[in-house]
C-alpha positions as MATLAB code, in Angstrom:
seq = 'XXXXXXXXXXXXXXXXXXXXXXXXXXXXXXXXXXXXXXXXXXXXXXXXXXXXXXXXXXXXXXXXXXXXXXXXXXXXXXXXXXXXXXXXXXXXXXXXXXXXXXXXXXXXXXXXXXXXXXXXXXXXXXXXXXXXXXXXXXXXXXXXXXXXXXXXXXXXXXXXXXXXXXXXXXXXXXXXXXXXXXXXXXXXXXXXXXXXXXXXXXXXXXXXXXXXXXXXXXXXXXXXXXXXXXXXXXXXXXXXXXXXXXXXXXXXXXXXXXXXXXXXXXXXXXXXXXXXXXXXXXXXXXXXXXXXXXXXXXXXXXXXXXXXXXXXXXXXXXXXXXXXXXXXXXXXXXXXXXXXXXXXXXXXXXXXXXXXXXXXXXXXXXXXXXXXXXXXXXXXXXXXXXXXXXXXXXXXXXXXXXXXXXXXXXXXXXXXXXXXXXXXXXXXXXXXXXXXXXXXXXXXXXXXXXXXXXXXXXXXXXXXXXXXXXXXXXXXXXXXXXXXXXXXXXXXXXXXXXXXXXXXXXXXXXXXXXXXXXXXXXXXXXXXXXXXXXXXXXXXXXXXXXXXXXXXXXXXXXXXXXXXXXXXXXXXXXXXXXXXXXXXXXXXXXX';
ca = [
       0.121   -0.144   -0.147;
       1.336    3.465   -0.941;
       1.203    5.641    2.330;
       2.789    8.669    1.087;
      -0.500   10.343   -0.070;
      -1.946    9.600    3.185;
       0.718   11.165    5.248;
       0.456   14.294    3.180;
      -3.144   14.727    3.657;
      -2.791   14.518    7.467;
      -0.208   17.296    7.419;
      -2.454   19.483    5.370;
      -5.324   18.982    7.900;
      -2.961   19.876   10.947;
      -1.490   23.018    9.128;
      -4.974   24.263    8.349;
      -6.349   23.730   12.015;
      -3.436   25.571   13.558;
      -3.945   28.671   11.440;
      -7.267   29.056   12.970;
      -6.027   29.623   16.605;
      -6.348   33.236   18.086;
      -3.152   34.707   19.672;
      -3.832   37.682   22.229;
      -1.357   40.638   22.060;
      -2.659   42.511   25.344;
      -0.445   42.647   28.676;
      -1.174   39.813   31.117;
      -1.702   42.267   34.141;
      -4.943   44.213   34.027;
      -6.916   41.817   31.649;
      -8.926   40.640   34.720;
      -7.454   37.177   34.493;
      -5.506   35.670   37.291;
      -2.291   34.581   35.603;
       0.668   32.661   37.194;
       2.703   34.994   39.287;
       0.002   37.525   39.850;
      -1.638   38.141   43.479;
      -4.410   39.736   41.958;
      -5.898   41.204   38.689;
      -8.554   44.069   38.853;
     -11.145   42.613   41.088;
      -9.817   38.936   41.069;
      -7.843   38.122   44.220;
      -6.000   34.838   45.431;
      -7.246   35.297   48.943;
     -10.437   37.165   50.270;
      -9.174   38.660   53.697;
      -6.170   39.255   55.771;
      -6.748   36.412   58.159;
      -6.140   34.109   55.163;
      -2.420   35.372   55.372;
      -2.478   34.649   59.119;
      -2.924   38.470   59.918;
      -4.688   39.366   63.170;
      -6.264   42.813   62.339;
      -7.909   44.032   59.196;
      -8.743   47.702   58.801;
     -10.881   48.200   55.626;
     -10.686   46.353   52.105;
      -7.740   44.744   50.324;
      -7.041   46.578   47.053;
      -5.169   45.304   43.978;
      -2.000   47.498   42.840;
      -1.561   48.374   39.180;
       1.228   45.593   39.242;
      -1.100   42.850   40.205;
       0.214   42.762   43.855;
      -2.058   43.066   46.619;
      -2.043   46.275   48.907;
      -1.912   44.823   52.439;
      -1.466   48.045   54.237;
      -5.073   47.529   55.810;
      -3.412   44.152   57.427;
      -1.851   44.383   60.660;
      -0.053   42.200   63.066;
       1.046   38.360   62.443;
       3.252   35.895   63.694;
       6.581   36.524   62.061;
       6.657   40.422   62.703;
       8.777   40.185   65.596;
       6.059   41.486   67.928;
       4.644   39.143   70.681;
       0.639   39.376   70.406;
      -0.091   37.920   73.690;
      -3.810   38.471   73.132;
      -3.707   36.330   70.034;
      -2.014   33.632   71.961;
       1.517   34.359   70.768;
       4.379   33.335   73.075;
       7.246   34.561   71.301;
       7.995   35.706   67.866;
      11.318   34.924   66.219;
      13.964   36.470   68.299;
      11.567   37.952   70.548;
      11.363   35.733   73.697;
       9.773   37.153   76.600;
      10.842   34.000   78.635;
      14.263   33.132   77.440;
      15.028   29.964   79.554;
      13.176   26.656   80.428;
      13.622   27.618   84.086;
      11.639   30.526   83.667;
       8.625   28.528   82.709;
       9.195   25.987   85.316;
      10.838   23.397   82.876;
      14.254   22.941   84.739;
      17.396   23.481   82.518;
      17.693   23.175   78.868;
      17.487   25.441   75.728;
      14.160   27.289   74.981;
      13.353   28.261   71.376;
      10.518   29.797   69.336;
       8.448   27.743   66.623;
       7.150   29.263   63.237;
       3.797   29.483   64.850;
       4.999   31.923   67.823;
       4.687   29.170   70.426;
       7.576   28.226   72.715;
       9.508   25.116   71.601;
      10.040   23.226   74.863;
      11.426   20.043   73.000;
      14.961   20.883   74.422;
      13.986   21.557   78.089;
      14.537   19.263   81.022;
      11.431   17.154   81.766;
      12.354   17.236   85.384;
      14.504   19.250   87.793;
      17.807   17.415   88.784;
      19.337   18.478   92.147;
      23.040   18.275   91.719;
      23.496   19.263   88.079;
      25.181   22.641   89.106;
      21.981   24.564   87.894;
      19.734   26.241   90.018;
      16.104   25.512   88.473;
      13.777   28.134   90.269;
      11.171   27.793   91.642;
      11.930   24.035   92.411;
      15.328   24.647   93.578;
      16.784   27.503   95.899;
      20.477   26.396   95.820;
      22.911   24.073   94.328;
      26.039   22.981   96.430;
      27.702   26.085   97.198;
      25.752   28.087   94.953;
      23.408   29.938   97.522;
      21.864   32.512   94.681;
      23.196   35.362   97.001;
      21.268   34.588  100.002;
      22.404   34.462  103.705;
      21.072   33.852  107.010;
      20.423   37.460  107.525;
      18.517   37.989  104.346;
      16.316   34.730  105.236;
      15.246   36.839  108.438;
      17.876   35.490  110.851;
      20.784   37.665  112.698;
      23.594   35.648  111.937;
      25.198   32.070  111.138;
      26.168   30.393  107.879;
      23.501   29.501  105.622;
      23.774   25.881  103.878;
      22.279   24.036  100.759;
      20.423   20.689  101.370;
      22.057   18.245   98.786;
      18.954   16.216   98.506;
      16.410   18.765   97.642;
      18.530   21.761   96.770;
      16.517   23.819   99.390;
      18.146   26.206  101.860;
      19.348   24.487  105.131;
      18.661   27.130  108.005;
      19.689   24.901  110.684;
      22.949   26.656  111.375;
      21.099   29.811  111.536;
      18.523   28.792  114.141;
      20.993   29.235  117.075;
      20.777   32.946  116.433;
      17.091   33.253  116.269;
      14.550   35.307  113.989;
      11.729   37.453  114.377;
       8.575   35.463  115.118;
      10.318   32.747  117.123;
       8.858   34.048  120.552;
      12.228   35.051  121.765;
      13.592   38.580  121.836;
      17.080   38.580  120.376;
      19.155   41.088  122.050;
      20.284   43.874  119.962;
      18.521   42.581  116.916;
      14.984   42.959  118.180;
      12.992   45.365  120.264;
      10.017   43.014  121.112;
       8.354   39.894  120.082;
       4.650   39.723  119.581;
       2.926   40.930  122.979;
       6.352   40.617  124.790;
       7.498   44.393  124.909;
      10.603   43.621  126.749;
       9.234   45.240  129.803;
       8.872   48.470  128.155;
       6.157   51.312  127.643;
       5.723   54.371  125.646;
       6.846   56.608  128.423;
      10.253   54.515  128.659;
      10.567   55.169  125.177;
      10.458   58.945  125.552;
       6.480   59.527  125.096;
       3.932   61.006  127.585;
       1.632   58.131  127.381;
      -0.115   55.539  125.284;
       0.071   51.745  124.514;
       3.223   50.536  123.123;
       2.826   47.893  120.527;
       5.214   45.515  118.575;
       5.393   45.580  114.718;
       5.652   42.391  112.368;
       9.289   43.034  112.041;
       9.652   42.864  115.867;
      10.426   46.654  116.203;
       8.713   49.006  118.681;
       5.475   50.639  116.995;
       4.807   54.034  118.355;
       1.470   54.533  116.531;
      -0.578   54.540  119.870;
       2.106   56.510  121.827;
       1.130   60.369  122.388;
       2.893   63.423  123.490;
       1.532   66.773  125.020;
       0.690   69.470  122.309;
      -0.605   72.034  124.784;
      -1.058   72.687  128.482;
      -3.363   75.053  130.370;
      -3.071   76.071  133.998;
      -5.995   77.757  135.533;
      -7.195   78.550  139.166;
      -6.978   75.038  141.018;
      -7.103   72.795  138.035;
      -4.971   71.987  134.990;
      -5.483   70.479  131.429;
      -3.357   69.237  128.717;
      -3.975   68.528  125.091;
      -2.493   65.406  123.588;
      -1.187   64.827  119.995;
      -4.196   62.558  119.472;
      -6.640   65.423  119.841;
      -7.758   64.212  123.209;
      -7.776   65.914  126.744;
      -6.877   65.161  130.092;
      -7.538   67.354  133.291;
      -6.653   67.335  136.986;
      -6.983   69.002  140.330;
     -10.026   70.650  141.637;
     -13.357   69.620  140.472;
     -16.138   71.282  142.616;
     -17.495   72.766  139.381;
     -17.047   69.562  137.444;
     -14.365   71.299  135.265;
     -12.420   67.910  135.167;
     -15.009   66.676  132.991;
     -16.553   64.256  135.378;
     -19.422   64.898  138.113;
     -17.827   66.805  141.013;
     -16.962   67.446  143.594;
     -14.291   64.773  144.058;
     -10.907   66.247  142.834;
      -8.156   64.249  140.954;
      -4.198   64.386  141.537;
      -3.632   62.590  138.108;
      -4.624   63.556  134.884;
      -8.298   61.889  134.097;
      -9.159   61.665  130.199;
     -12.177   63.597  129.198;
     -14.899   61.372  127.912;
     -16.413   61.786  124.610;
     -14.045   64.738  123.394;
     -11.808   64.269  120.478;
     -10.270   66.107  117.589;
      -9.478   69.098  119.906;
      -7.075   71.720  118.613;
      -7.028   74.130  121.383;
      -7.606   73.877  125.107;
      -8.230   76.462  127.973;
      -8.795   76.133  131.791;
     -10.606   78.738  133.425;
     -11.552   79.599  137.223;
     -14.280   76.686  137.641;
     -14.655   75.807  133.892;
     -12.731   74.515  130.920;
     -13.160   75.080  127.185;
     -11.713   73.601  123.889;
     -11.572   74.380  120.074;
     -12.346   71.426  117.973;
     -11.115   70.765  114.660;
     -14.264   71.479  112.787;
     -13.900   75.117  114.244;
     -16.752   74.671  117.053;
     -16.193   75.482  120.601;
     -16.971   73.223  123.596;
     -16.975   74.221  127.195;
     -17.813   72.341  130.538;
     -17.791   72.915  134.262;
     -19.525   75.643  136.189;
     -21.647   77.837  134.024;
     -22.972   80.143  137.064;
     -22.086   83.296  135.063;
     -22.813   82.012  131.717;
     -19.171   81.330  131.064;
     -20.116   77.977  128.998;
     -21.926   79.965  126.368;
     -24.632   77.295  125.861;
     -27.431   79.706  126.970;
     -27.764   78.556  130.274;
     -26.119   78.823  133.881;
     -25.941   75.293  134.558;
     -23.201   73.185  135.774;
     -22.287   70.350  133.544;
     -19.343   67.655  133.192;
     -20.279   67.022  129.691;
     -18.834   69.507  127.215;
     -21.687   71.552  125.776;
     -21.503   73.507  122.436;
     -20.701   77.198  122.532;
     -23.784   78.494  120.907;
     -23.656   80.637  117.476;
     -20.001   80.477  116.954;
     -18.179   78.639  114.044;
     -14.795   79.047  112.598;
     -13.259   79.525  116.046;
      -9.413   79.881  115.927;
      -8.694   80.284  119.642;
     -10.316   80.341  122.977;
      -9.564   81.869  126.467;
     -11.443   80.702  129.570;
     -11.100   83.248  132.246;
     -12.528   83.733  135.814;
     -15.999   84.047  135.142;
     -15.961   84.840  131.314;
     -14.643   83.326  128.365;
     -13.548   84.726  124.980;
     -12.878   83.616  121.417;
     -11.348   84.762  118.186;
     -12.656   83.631  115.018;
     -10.909   83.125  111.560;
     -12.159   86.578  110.507;
     -10.238   88.014  113.004;
     -13.194   88.947  115.070;
     -13.598   88.716  118.948;
     -16.599   87.324  120.863;
     -16.962   86.862  124.698;
     -19.661   85.399  127.024;
     -20.403   85.101  130.714;
     -20.282   87.442  133.776;
     -19.908   91.127  132.723;
     -20.242   93.117  135.882;
     -17.119   95.046  135.216;
     -17.401   95.271  131.347;
     -15.025   92.356  130.802;
     -17.108   91.391  127.806;
     -16.349   94.430  126.076;
     -19.869   94.874  124.298;
     -20.510   98.236  125.989;
     -22.641   97.011  128.748;
     -22.328   95.432  132.181;
     -25.043   92.705  131.563;
     -24.126   89.060  131.870;
     -24.384   87.276  128.556;
     -25.263   83.388  128.474;
     -24.253   83.192  124.746;
     -21.436   85.134  122.656;
     -21.662   88.688  121.974;
     -19.188   90.557  119.653;
     -16.658   92.612  121.266;
     -17.716   96.335  120.221;
     -15.387   98.051  117.472;
     -12.856   95.317  117.633;
     -11.377   93.835  114.537;
      -7.959   92.425  113.043;
      -7.480   90.427  116.300;
      -4.638   87.851  116.301;
      -5.250   86.346  119.937;
      -7.152   87.068  123.019;
      -6.570   86.922  126.775;
      -8.795   86.929  129.912;
      -7.988   87.838  133.426;
      -9.861   87.967  136.403;
     -12.248   90.908  135.554;
     -10.602   92.242  132.506;
      -9.690   90.962  128.971;
      -7.174   92.115  126.525;
      -6.708   91.669  122.566;
      -3.581   91.384  120.486;
      -4.005   93.165  117.038;
      -2.463   92.196  113.691;
      -1.156   95.913  113.587;
       0.937   94.973  116.709;
      -1.144   97.109  118.975;
      -2.924   95.814  122.214;
      -6.575   96.764  123.452;
      -7.982   95.983  126.672;
     -11.549   96.300  128.483;
     -13.228   95.713  131.713;
     -11.994   96.339  135.291;
      -9.135   98.986  135.895;
      -8.599   99.596  139.549;
      -5.110   98.249  139.204;
      -4.347   99.879  135.792;
      -4.684   96.773  134.061;
      -5.945   98.473  130.991;
      -2.677  100.044  130.400;
      -4.122  103.289  128.585;
      -3.082  105.572  131.397;
      -6.559  106.706  132.598;
      -7.202  106.110  136.197;
     -10.905  106.752  136.116;
     -12.721  106.128  132.932;
     -15.846  107.580  134.361;
     -18.134  104.416  133.956;
     -20.033  102.876  136.898;
     -19.070   99.231  136.997;
     -20.580   98.440  140.346;
     -18.810  101.630  141.800;
     -15.439  100.299  140.200;
     -13.412  102.066  137.657;
     -13.790  100.107  134.176;
     -14.103  100.416  130.458;
     -16.953   98.641  128.971;
     -15.305   98.704  125.529;
     -11.667   98.125  124.340;
      -9.087  100.919  124.718;
      -5.648  101.205  123.345;
      -2.795  100.197  125.569;
      -0.349  103.058  125.392;
       2.849  102.701  123.645;
       2.456   99.135  122.442;
       2.664   98.969  118.492;
       5.170   95.931  117.754;
       3.582   93.448  120.032;
       3.998   89.857  118.786;
       2.754   87.903  121.987;
       0.298   88.724  124.793;
      -0.183   87.345  128.366;
      -3.177   88.275  130.619;
      -2.931   87.488  134.332;
      -5.205   87.960  137.329;
      -4.908   91.767  137.372;
      -2.023   92.500  135.155;
      -0.691   91.940  131.729;
       2.197   91.771  129.588;
       3.204   92.078  125.650;
       6.167   90.381  124.105;
       7.520   92.868  121.557;
       9.084   92.075  118.098;
      12.644   92.947  119.516;
      12.400   90.303  122.107;
      11.754   92.674  124.945;
       8.734   92.755  127.252;
       6.290   95.327  128.405;
       3.934   94.910  131.324;
       0.953   96.705  133.183;
      -1.575   96.517  135.878;
      -1.395   95.548  139.703;
       2.333   94.972  140.939;
       1.982   94.094  144.542;
       4.183   91.160  144.083;
       6.496   92.432  141.553;
       4.853   90.500  138.767;
       5.423   93.579  136.331;
       9.235   92.850  136.752;
      10.073   96.082  138.211;
      10.174   97.680  141.883;
       6.483   98.669  143.047;
       7.322  102.319  143.776;
       5.067  104.606  141.629;
       2.957  101.612  140.610;
       0.009  100.863  139.887;
      -0.911  104.789  140.219;
       0.794  105.160  136.725;
      -1.187  102.556  134.686;
       0.955  102.538  131.555;
       3.358   99.765  130.289;
       6.740   99.433  132.025;
       9.975   97.487  130.891;
      11.097   94.819  133.452;
      14.006   96.057  134.756;
      16.332   93.058  134.862;
      18.543   92.336  131.808;
      17.843   88.609  131.567;
      14.534   89.644  129.941;
      15.995   90.072  126.522;
      15.393   87.888  123.466;
      12.440   86.597  124.771;
      10.172   84.172  122.734;
       7.044   83.761  124.991;
       5.487   85.280  128.081;
       2.851   84.059  130.341;
       0.943   85.523  133.211;
      -0.693   83.855  136.231;
      -2.540   85.159  139.094;
      -0.122   87.384  140.341;
       3.272   86.120  138.828;
       4.694   86.190  135.370;
       6.926   83.639  133.411;
       8.954   84.142  130.288;
      10.876   81.609  127.931;
      14.252   83.099  127.003;
      15.731   82.585  123.568;
      17.770   79.360  124.700;
      14.438   77.713  125.864;
      15.282   78.247  129.383;
      12.286   79.714  131.633;
      12.444   82.607  133.973;
       9.610   83.401  136.532;
       8.938   86.496  138.917;
       6.258   88.033  141.302;
       4.199   86.116  143.931;
       6.116   83.046  145.292;
       4.198   82.295  148.624;
       3.394   78.753  147.208;
       6.497   78.076  145.291;
       4.969   79.052  141.846;
       8.172   80.486  140.560;
       9.934   76.991  140.694;
      13.254   78.273  142.262;
      13.138   76.234  145.256;
      12.112   78.988  147.495;
       9.008   80.713  148.558;
      10.469   84.209  148.264;
       8.501   86.738  145.941;
      10.646   88.953  143.783;
      10.400   91.498  141.030;
      13.642   89.952  139.525;
      13.374   86.881  137.285;
      14.320   83.604  138.812;
      15.457   80.521  136.831;
      12.976   77.652  137.068;
      14.780   74.591  138.490;
      14.926   71.457  136.532;
      13.007   72.543  133.347;
      15.339   72.746  130.257;
      14.207   73.200  126.723;
      10.970   74.647  127.403;
       8.536   75.213  124.542;
       5.150   75.788  126.371;
       4.038   77.216  129.701;
       1.076   78.330  131.429;
       0.780   80.207  134.611;
      -2.402   79.492  136.805;
      -3.098   81.544  139.884;
      -0.869   79.695  142.500;
       0.915   77.043  140.402;
       2.774   76.926  136.889;
       3.030   74.031  134.301;
       5.484   73.622  131.469;
       6.108   71.363  128.497;
       9.783   70.818  127.136;
      10.738   70.212  123.757;
       9.184   67.061  122.028;
       6.282   67.171  124.431;
       7.124   64.162  126.625;
       8.551   66.070  129.810;
       5.614   67.889  131.238;
       5.834   69.224  134.858;
       4.313   71.405  137.201;
       5.041   73.259  140.503;
       3.576   75.444  143.257;
       0.220   75.096  145.219;
      -1.079   71.526  145.161;
      -3.681   71.328  147.982;
      -6.352   70.302  145.371;
      -3.844   68.059  143.396;
      -3.549   70.739  140.685;
       0.089   69.716  139.791;
      -0.777   66.372  138.878;
       2.111   64.325  140.400;
      -0.429   61.972  142.546;
      -0.019   63.886  145.674;
      -1.476   66.997  147.478;
       1.801   68.338  148.684;
       3.150   71.836  147.279;
       6.192   71.509  145.452;
       8.666   74.380  145.026;
      10.486   72.954  141.991;
       8.782   71.186  138.742;
       7.610   67.713  139.396;
       6.595   65.193  136.559;
       2.794   64.852  136.007;
       1.564   61.348  136.015;
       0.160   60.116  132.636;
];
């Protein structure tokens, strides 16, 4: 058979078929057809969202770039970006390894790595901790052989010894430390501990330099002084005294016939008694048969004999329970006198209440007031003081004004007769200027005299001088009722002045204390009963920061507030030492 014609015929057919196939001359990208090597083409994509590329976040739609690559700028965070997304359960990311050792994930020793799925590869970690492999595998091991990880007996809470490592479990062996003891073992270790639990080593707040309180032991076996208290202020009156403690509570002692100690009279107390139900006190003042205080909220409280209305609550009752001073708010200071009380408010005005037979309330009348009345024409008041039947105020301009009884010149204005009938006695019912006082920075008002401390550290006094309480010889006084300069050279560079019934005391710049005037009961504290116009050093009272002079006794507080002493008359227990025996020198009051 001749096959050549047949082969030729087949070639003709194949050539004819191939000439009919269409060939495109368009670029492959942009034809809407996903060609090999293209990520996308127009609206045709290899993926539908970022998650298909292992991204965790998609912010908008994926678009196709003109070169048929996908714009993935809307995709964020994925395994492999070098950031550990813990909220997507990543533990690591490439070289980023928050935990770098097997020990840190509690798998002992070995080499920790990161998988390509951002999880820890623990295949090279030890399956169990091996004590003795010279590698401390925390938290299962504390030490290895001689390697104590920098710890000692002391760092473990002991006071000495040599810390060891137990070879069986690689835990600390504190046996060598035990002989030295530790806090919490119920045994006080000498110089290392103050106390143990309730064992205070026979010590108290007082032993530790505080006035009173309940000493505690801290968890670190050191004394906790949080409940210990010192004295913040003291006030000595007629025949009783009061102190204010740093916790805002009050204690009083001495005569109690008017219930001025804060409990029903007439029984006295020769030791301090805490005033029940009164806290948050900022100022304390003891009067003749009553006491008063200012609270942290600016209100006033008074208690004791209210016979003249001196409690300020609208009655003349006697009460052992502190009552609110009626109608006054924002009280800054208070002064309890013999039968009257006065206060200064934050607006620098002065108010008084109580007995007013000699105009000592300063309201222009001699009428008794059961509630506070404004002192007439008085403003710019810094502090106020009350005496027997007169009162005085220190002003912001350095001046001093006084009002009330004046038979001894205690108003200091140089006038012998003010022409007012105050029970047939000389008085002024309104404040008058004390002559020559223009730079006063301190004020003390006594029974029938007063003194002003000037800015230059010197003193001026006026009023009764029967016992030399003005600091000068009595010749010509009080017929010339104007301020005088005490004649002793010791009375220079003073920092405080305090006036009693008929004696005066001053703190010198070096915190020593001098007193002068009536000393019949030892109230000058010099160890004698000799009255004098010449200042005397108070014996055994160094570092004084606060003083108050009563009628026949004196009290002082030393620096720090833990040394508090009184001296003078004590027939009613007013010096607070637990006796009723007079003392010519300072004695500690009992807490």
